[in-house]
Short mmCIF file of C-alpha atoms in Angstrom, two decimals:
data_model
loop_
_atom_site.label_atom_id
_atom_site.label_comp_id
_atom_site.label_asym_id
_atom_site.label_seq_id
_atom_site.Cartn_x
_atom_site.Cartn_y
_atom_site.Cartn_z
CA LEU A 13 0.00 0.00 0.00
CA GLY A 14 1.22 3.50 -0.79
CA PHE A 15 1.35 6.45 1.55
CA PRO A 16 -1.95 8.34 1.79
CA VAL A 17 -2.18 12.02 0.88
CA PRO A 18 -2.42 14.15 4.07
CA THR A 19 -5.68 15.87 4.98
CA ILE A 20 -5.73 19.37 6.52
CA THR A 21 -8.21 19.56 9.38
CA ALA A 22 -7.49 23.14 10.52
CA HIS A 23 -6.20 25.83 8.20
CA PRO A 24 -4.08 28.85 9.22
CA ALA A 25 -6.29 31.81 10.14
CA SER A 26 -6.15 35.33 8.74
CA MET A 27 -5.42 38.04 11.28
CA THR A 28 -4.60 41.70 11.77
CA LEU A 29 -2.16 42.64 14.50
CA PRO A 30 0.05 45.50 15.64
CA SER A 31 3.75 45.37 14.94
CA GLY A 32 5.79 43.80 17.72
CA THR A 33 3.01 41.34 18.66
CA SER A 34 4.01 37.72 18.04
CA LEU A 35 2.57 36.23 14.87
CA VAL A 36 1.74 32.52 15.16
CA LEU A 37 0.16 30.60 12.30
CA SER A 38 -0.75 26.95 12.69
CA VAL A 39 -2.01 24.07 10.60
CA SER A 40 -3.41 20.71 11.64
CA ALA A 41 -3.29 17.69 9.36
CA THR A 42 -3.97 13.96 9.57
CA ALA A 43 -1.30 11.80 8.06
CA PRO A 44 1.04 8.98 9.02
CA LEU A 45 4.63 9.56 9.95
CA GLY A 46 6.87 11.36 7.53
CA VAL A 47 4.75 14.53 7.23
CA LYS A 48 6.63 17.62 6.08
CA TYR A 49 5.57 21.23 6.24
CA GLU A 50 6.72 24.15 4.12
CA TRP A 51 5.35 27.65 4.62
CA TYR A 52 5.01 30.26 1.89
CA LYS A 53 4.49 34.00 1.91
CA ASP A 54 3.21 35.58 -1.29
CA ASP A 55 4.10 32.36 -3.16
CA ARG A 56 7.70 32.38 -1.94
CA SER A 57 9.08 29.84 0.52
CA VAL A 58 9.69 31.16 4.04
CA GLU A 59 13.19 30.05 5.01
CA GLY A 60 13.44 27.83 8.08
CA GLN A 61 9.68 27.45 8.62
CA ILE A 62 9.18 23.65 8.41
CA LEU A 63 6.92 23.01 11.42
CA PRO A 64 3.12 23.01 11.83
CA LEU A 65 3.57 26.39 13.53
CA LEU A 66 4.99 29.48 11.83
CA THR A 67 6.22 31.97 14.40
CA ILE A 68 7.48 35.51 13.94
CA LEU A 69 8.29 36.95 17.35
CA SER A 70 8.31 40.65 16.47
CA PRO A 71 6.59 41.21 13.12
CA THR A 72 6.69 44.49 11.22
CA PRO A 73 4.49 45.81 8.39
CA ALA A 74 6.94 44.16 5.98
CA ASP A 75 5.66 40.80 7.26
CA SER A 76 2.16 41.51 5.93
CA GLY A 77 1.10 39.24 3.09
CA THR A 78 -0.65 36.05 2.06
CA TYR A 79 0.58 32.94 3.86
CA MET A 80 -0.09 29.27 3.14
CA VAL A 81 1.51 25.96 3.99
CA VAL A 82 2.14 22.84 1.93
CA VAL A 83 1.71 19.60 3.87
CA SER A 84 3.34 16.62 2.18
CA THR A 85 4.07 12.93 2.60
CA PRO A 86 5.67 10.46 0.22
CA GLY A 87 2.12 9.86 -1.03
CA GLY A 88 1.52 13.43 -2.11
CA HIS A 89 0.89 16.91 -0.81
CA VAL A 90 -1.94 19.30 -0.08
CA GLU A 91 -2.03 23.09 0.20
CA SER A 92 -3.77 24.99 2.95
CA GLN A 93 -6.20 27.80 2.39
CA PRO A 94 -4.44 31.19 2.26
CA ALA A 95 -4.27 33.33 5.38
CA GLN A 96 -4.21 37.10 4.96
CA ILE A 97 -1.88 38.69 7.50
CA ILE A 98 -1.87 42.45 8.10
CA VAL A 99 0.74 43.93 10.41
CA GLN A 100 0.49 47.66 11.11
CA ASP A 101 2.35 50.16 13.25
CA PRO A 102 -0.28 51.57 15.65
CA PRO A 103 -1.12 55.27 15.28
CA ARG A 104 0.78 57.65 17.53
CA ILE A 105 0.29 61.41 17.70
CA ILE A 106 3.60 63.27 17.47
CA SER A 107 2.32 66.85 17.59
CA GLN A 108 -1.13 68.00 18.69
CA PRO A 109 -3.42 70.52 16.97
CA MET A 110 -2.82 73.96 18.49
CA SER A 111 -5.41 76.29 20.01
CA ALA A 112 -5.71 79.77 18.48
CA ALA A 113 -7.55 83.07 18.81
CA LEU A 114 -8.04 84.84 15.47
CA GLY A 115 -10.16 87.46 13.79
CA VAL A 116 -13.12 86.86 11.51
CA GLY A 117 -12.02 86.49 7.88
CA THR A 118 -8.57 85.12 8.75
CA PRO A 119 -7.42 82.01 6.85
CA PHE A 120 -6.37 79.26 9.25
CA GLU A 121 -5.52 75.56 9.40
CA LEU A 122 -5.58 73.01 12.19
CA SER A 123 -3.17 70.12 11.78
CA VAL A 124 -1.96 66.98 13.48
CA ASN A 125 1.28 65.08 12.94
CA ALA A 126 1.03 61.34 13.51
CA SER A 127 3.01 58.19 12.79
CA GLY A 128 1.71 54.73 11.94
CA THR A 129 0.70 52.52 9.01
CA ASP A 130 -2.16 53.41 6.64
CA LEU A 131 -3.57 56.14 8.86
CA HIS A 132 -7.11 57.47 8.64
CA TYR A 133 -8.24 60.80 10.08
CA GLN A 134 -11.57 62.17 11.31
CA TRP A 135 -11.96 65.68 12.69
CA TYR A 136 -14.58 66.58 15.29
CA LYS A 137 -16.13 69.93 16.17
CA GLY A 138 -17.67 70.13 19.61
CA GLY A 139 -17.55 66.33 19.80
CA GLN A 140 -19.42 65.80 16.52
CA PRO A 141 -17.73 64.44 13.36
CA ILE A 142 -17.20 66.95 10.55
CA SER A 143 -18.37 65.57 7.22
CA GLY A 144 -15.50 65.21 4.74
CA ALA A 145 -12.83 66.26 7.26
CA THR A 146 -10.65 63.18 6.82
CA ASN A 147 -7.15 64.55 6.26
CA SER A 148 -4.34 65.40 8.65
CA THR A 149 -5.21 69.10 8.22
CA LEU A 150 -8.48 70.99 8.69
CA PRO A 151 -8.38 74.20 6.63
CA PHE A 152 -10.55 77.30 7.06
CA ALA A 153 -10.56 79.60 4.01
CA GLN A 154 -11.93 82.50 6.10
CA LEU A 155 -12.92 82.11 9.73
CA THR A 156 -16.44 82.99 10.80
CA LEU A 157 -18.00 83.28 14.23
CA ALA A 158 -19.63 79.88 13.60
CA ASP A 159 -16.14 78.30 13.59
CA LYS A 160 -15.63 79.16 17.26
CA SER A 161 -15.51 75.77 19.05
CA SER A 162 -13.29 72.96 20.29
CA TYR A 163 -11.72 70.63 17.74
CA GLN A 164 -10.23 67.14 17.99
CA VAL A 165 -9.02 64.59 15.48
CA GLY A 166 -9.16 60.83 15.66
CA VAL A 167 -6.28 58.95 14.04
CA SER A 168 -6.83 55.27 13.32
CA ASN A 169 -5.84 52.21 11.35
CA LEU A 170 -6.87 48.56 11.52
CA VAL A 171 -5.12 47.89 14.84
CA ASP A 172 -5.83 50.93 17.00
CA GLN A 173 -7.30 54.43 17.29
CA VAL A 174 -6.09 57.47 19.22
CA GLU A 175 -7.62 60.90 19.72
CA SER A 176 -5.79 64.19 19.90
CA GLU A 177 -6.09 66.72 22.66
CA ALA A 178 -8.80 69.33 22.15
CA ALA A 179 -7.76 72.54 20.39
CA MET A 180 -9.83 75.61 21.26
CA LEU A 181 -10.51 77.99 18.36
CA ASN A 182 -11.68 81.43 19.46
CA VAL A 183 -12.95 83.66 16.64
CA PHE A 184 -13.75 87.34 17.12
CA TYR A 185 -14.20 90.54 15.17
CA ILE A 186 -11.20 92.86 14.85
CA PRO A 187 -12.04 96.59 14.69
CA VAL A 188 -11.32 98.48 11.50
CA SER A 189 -8.08 100.45 11.28
CA PHE A 190 -6.50 102.36 8.42
CA THR A 191 -3.19 101.11 7.03
CA GLY A 192 -2.82 103.45 4.06
CA GLY A 193 -4.46 106.35 2.19
CA PRO A 194 -6.24 108.31 1.06
CA TYR A 195 -3.61 110.79 -0.10
CA SER A 196 -3.91 114.36 -1.34
CA THR A 197 -3.36 114.96 -5.04
CA ASN A 198 -3.21 117.72 -7.66
CA LEU A 199 -4.24 117.29 -11.28
CA THR A 200 -5.33 119.18 -14.37
CA GLU A 201 -8.88 119.27 -15.67
CA GLY A 202 -9.66 116.22 -17.77
CA GLY A 203 -7.53 113.92 -15.64
CA THR A 204 -8.75 111.14 -13.36
CA ILE A 205 -9.12 111.42 -9.60
CA GLN A 206 -8.32 108.11 -7.97
CA LEU A 207 -8.28 107.87 -4.18
CA THR A 208 -7.69 104.54 -2.45
CA VAL A 209 -7.83 103.46 1.18
CA ASP A 210 -6.32 100.32 2.76
CA VAL A 211 -7.73 98.92 5.99
CA ALA A 212 -7.13 96.08 8.43
CA GLY A 213 -9.67 94.29 10.58
CA SER A 214 -12.41 91.74 10.16
CA SER A 215 -14.52 91.74 7.02
CA PRO A 216 -17.10 92.45 5.72
CA PHE A 217 -16.31 96.14 5.23
CA THR A 218 -18.57 98.92 4.01
CA HIS A 219 -17.21 102.15 2.54
CA GLN A 220 -18.70 105.60 2.16
CA TRP A 221 -16.78 108.43 0.53
CA MET A 222 -17.50 112.08 1.35
CA LYS A 223 -16.63 115.37 -0.26
CA ASN A 224 -16.48 118.43 1.96
CA GLY A 225 -18.31 116.48 4.65
CA LEU A 226 -21.21 115.37 2.43
CA PRO A 227 -21.64 111.72 1.38
CA LEU A 228 -21.29 110.77 -2.26
CA PRO A 229 -24.11 108.18 -2.64
CA TRP A 230 -22.44 106.40 -5.55
CA ALA A 231 -18.99 106.13 -3.90
CA THR A 232 -19.11 102.97 -1.76
CA ASN A 233 -15.96 101.08 -2.76
CA SER A 234 -12.45 101.10 -1.34
CA THR A 235 -11.35 103.19 -4.34
CA LEU A 236 -12.96 106.45 -5.45
CA ILE A 237 -12.61 107.20 -9.18
CA ILE A 238 -13.75 110.37 -10.92
CA SER A 239 -12.97 110.45 -14.62
CA SER A 240 -12.62 113.65 -16.66
CA ALA A 241 -12.31 115.74 -13.52
CA ILE A 242 -13.30 119.42 -13.54
CA THR A 243 -12.40 122.23 -11.17
CA ASN A 244 -15.67 121.72 -9.27
CA ASP A 245 -14.35 118.30 -8.23
CA SER A 246 -11.73 120.00 -6.07
CA GLY A 247 -12.34 119.56 -2.36
CA SER A 248 -11.64 117.68 0.82
CA TYR A 249 -12.34 113.96 0.55
CA ARG A 250 -12.69 111.45 3.36
CA VAL A 251 -13.93 107.88 3.60
CA SER A 252 -15.77 106.12 6.41
CA VAL A 253 -15.24 102.37 6.77
CA ALA A 254 -17.30 100.07 8.97
CA ASN A 255 -17.45 96.42 9.92
CA PRO A 256 -19.92 94.72 12.27
CA ILE A 257 -18.29 96.15 15.42
CA SER A 258 -16.57 99.41 14.48
CA TYR A 259 -16.76 102.57 12.38
CA VAL A 260 -13.84 104.87 11.51
CA THR A 261 -13.34 107.89 9.28
CA SER A 262 -10.10 108.68 7.49
CA SER A 263 -8.15 111.89 7.54
CA ALA A 264 -8.80 114.31 4.69
CA ALA A 265 -7.26 113.98 1.26
CA ASN A 266 -7.22 117.38 -0.44
CA VAL A 267 -7.83 117.25 -4.17
CA THR A 268 -7.04 120.26 -6.35
CA VAL A 269 -8.15 120.32 -9.99
CA THR A 270 -6.72 123.23 -11.98
CA PRO A 271 -7.66 124.45 -15.44
CA PRO A 272 -5.25 123.63 -18.20
CA PRO A 273 -2.72 126.34 -19.07
CA PRO A 274 -3.91 128.91 -21.65
CA PHE A 275 -3.52 127.74 -25.24
CA SER A 276 -1.05 129.89 -27.20
CA ASP A 277 -1.28 129.96 -31.00
CA CYS A 278 2.20 130.41 -32.34
CA THR A 279 2.40 131.22 -35.99
CA LEU A 280 5.66 130.74 -37.80
CA SER A 281 6.16 133.09 -40.66
CA MET A 282 8.49 132.08 -43.39
CA ARG A 283 9.91 134.31 -46.02
#
C-alpha cells in the first residue's frame, strides 16, 4: 500500500495585529509519519519554517502578506487555504493641533502630525464628526463666528485608534483700522481722480466716501474714481469704513483740480 495524501483539518487563520506582537500561524493535518511542512508567503518559501507552527516573534508591516503551507508525505501533498496577514504600526500622535484666537475672515488651518501605518483621520467639532474632514489638516478659508468651538481629530488604522487633545478655536471681530491712504493729489482738468484706502480688521467692510463732509451716494468702494475731472471736483475727501463692530473715518485727502494752461497759437512766418 502506498502512503496516503495528508488531509488538513485546521487551516491557518487570517489576522490583523500590531507590529511587535508575536505572529503565530498553525495548521493541523492527519497523516502517518513522515509529514513535512513548508510555509510560503506571497508564493515564496519562508526560510526555516518547516513546522506546523509558523512563528514571527516581532513582526513588522513588511511581514504583511498572504501565507499558506504545503503539507506533504511520500504519497503526495496538499495546500492549505491562504491566510491574509496584516501587520500595522499603531497610530501615535507626534504633535497635537494647536489652540488659536483669530479674527473673523482670517485664513487658518488646524493640523496633526502622527506616525503609523495606513492612517485614517476624522476631525470633530464640539464632539461631533465633521463631514468630509478626513485629512491630517483641517483648513478654514476664512474664519467665521460659527467656527468658534473645540476641535479634535481621531487617528486610526486597523489595529488601534487614538484621539488628539482638544484645540480651542476662538474667533472674534477685529475693529477696522487704516493702514494706508487716502492721499492728497493735484491734477489738471480732464484727468482722473483716484483715491484709495487700505484697511485692516475683520470683514465684511462697508465704505462711504464724502466730499467736503457730504456723502457721495455712488462712492461705496475702497477706491474712489472720478474720470474727466473738472475744477468743481476739487475739495476735501474722506472715507468712512465700517465692519460689524466698528466705524472709523479717514483723515482728509485734499484734491485740487486746476484748469489747463492757456492755449497759445504760435504762428511761424516764413519768407
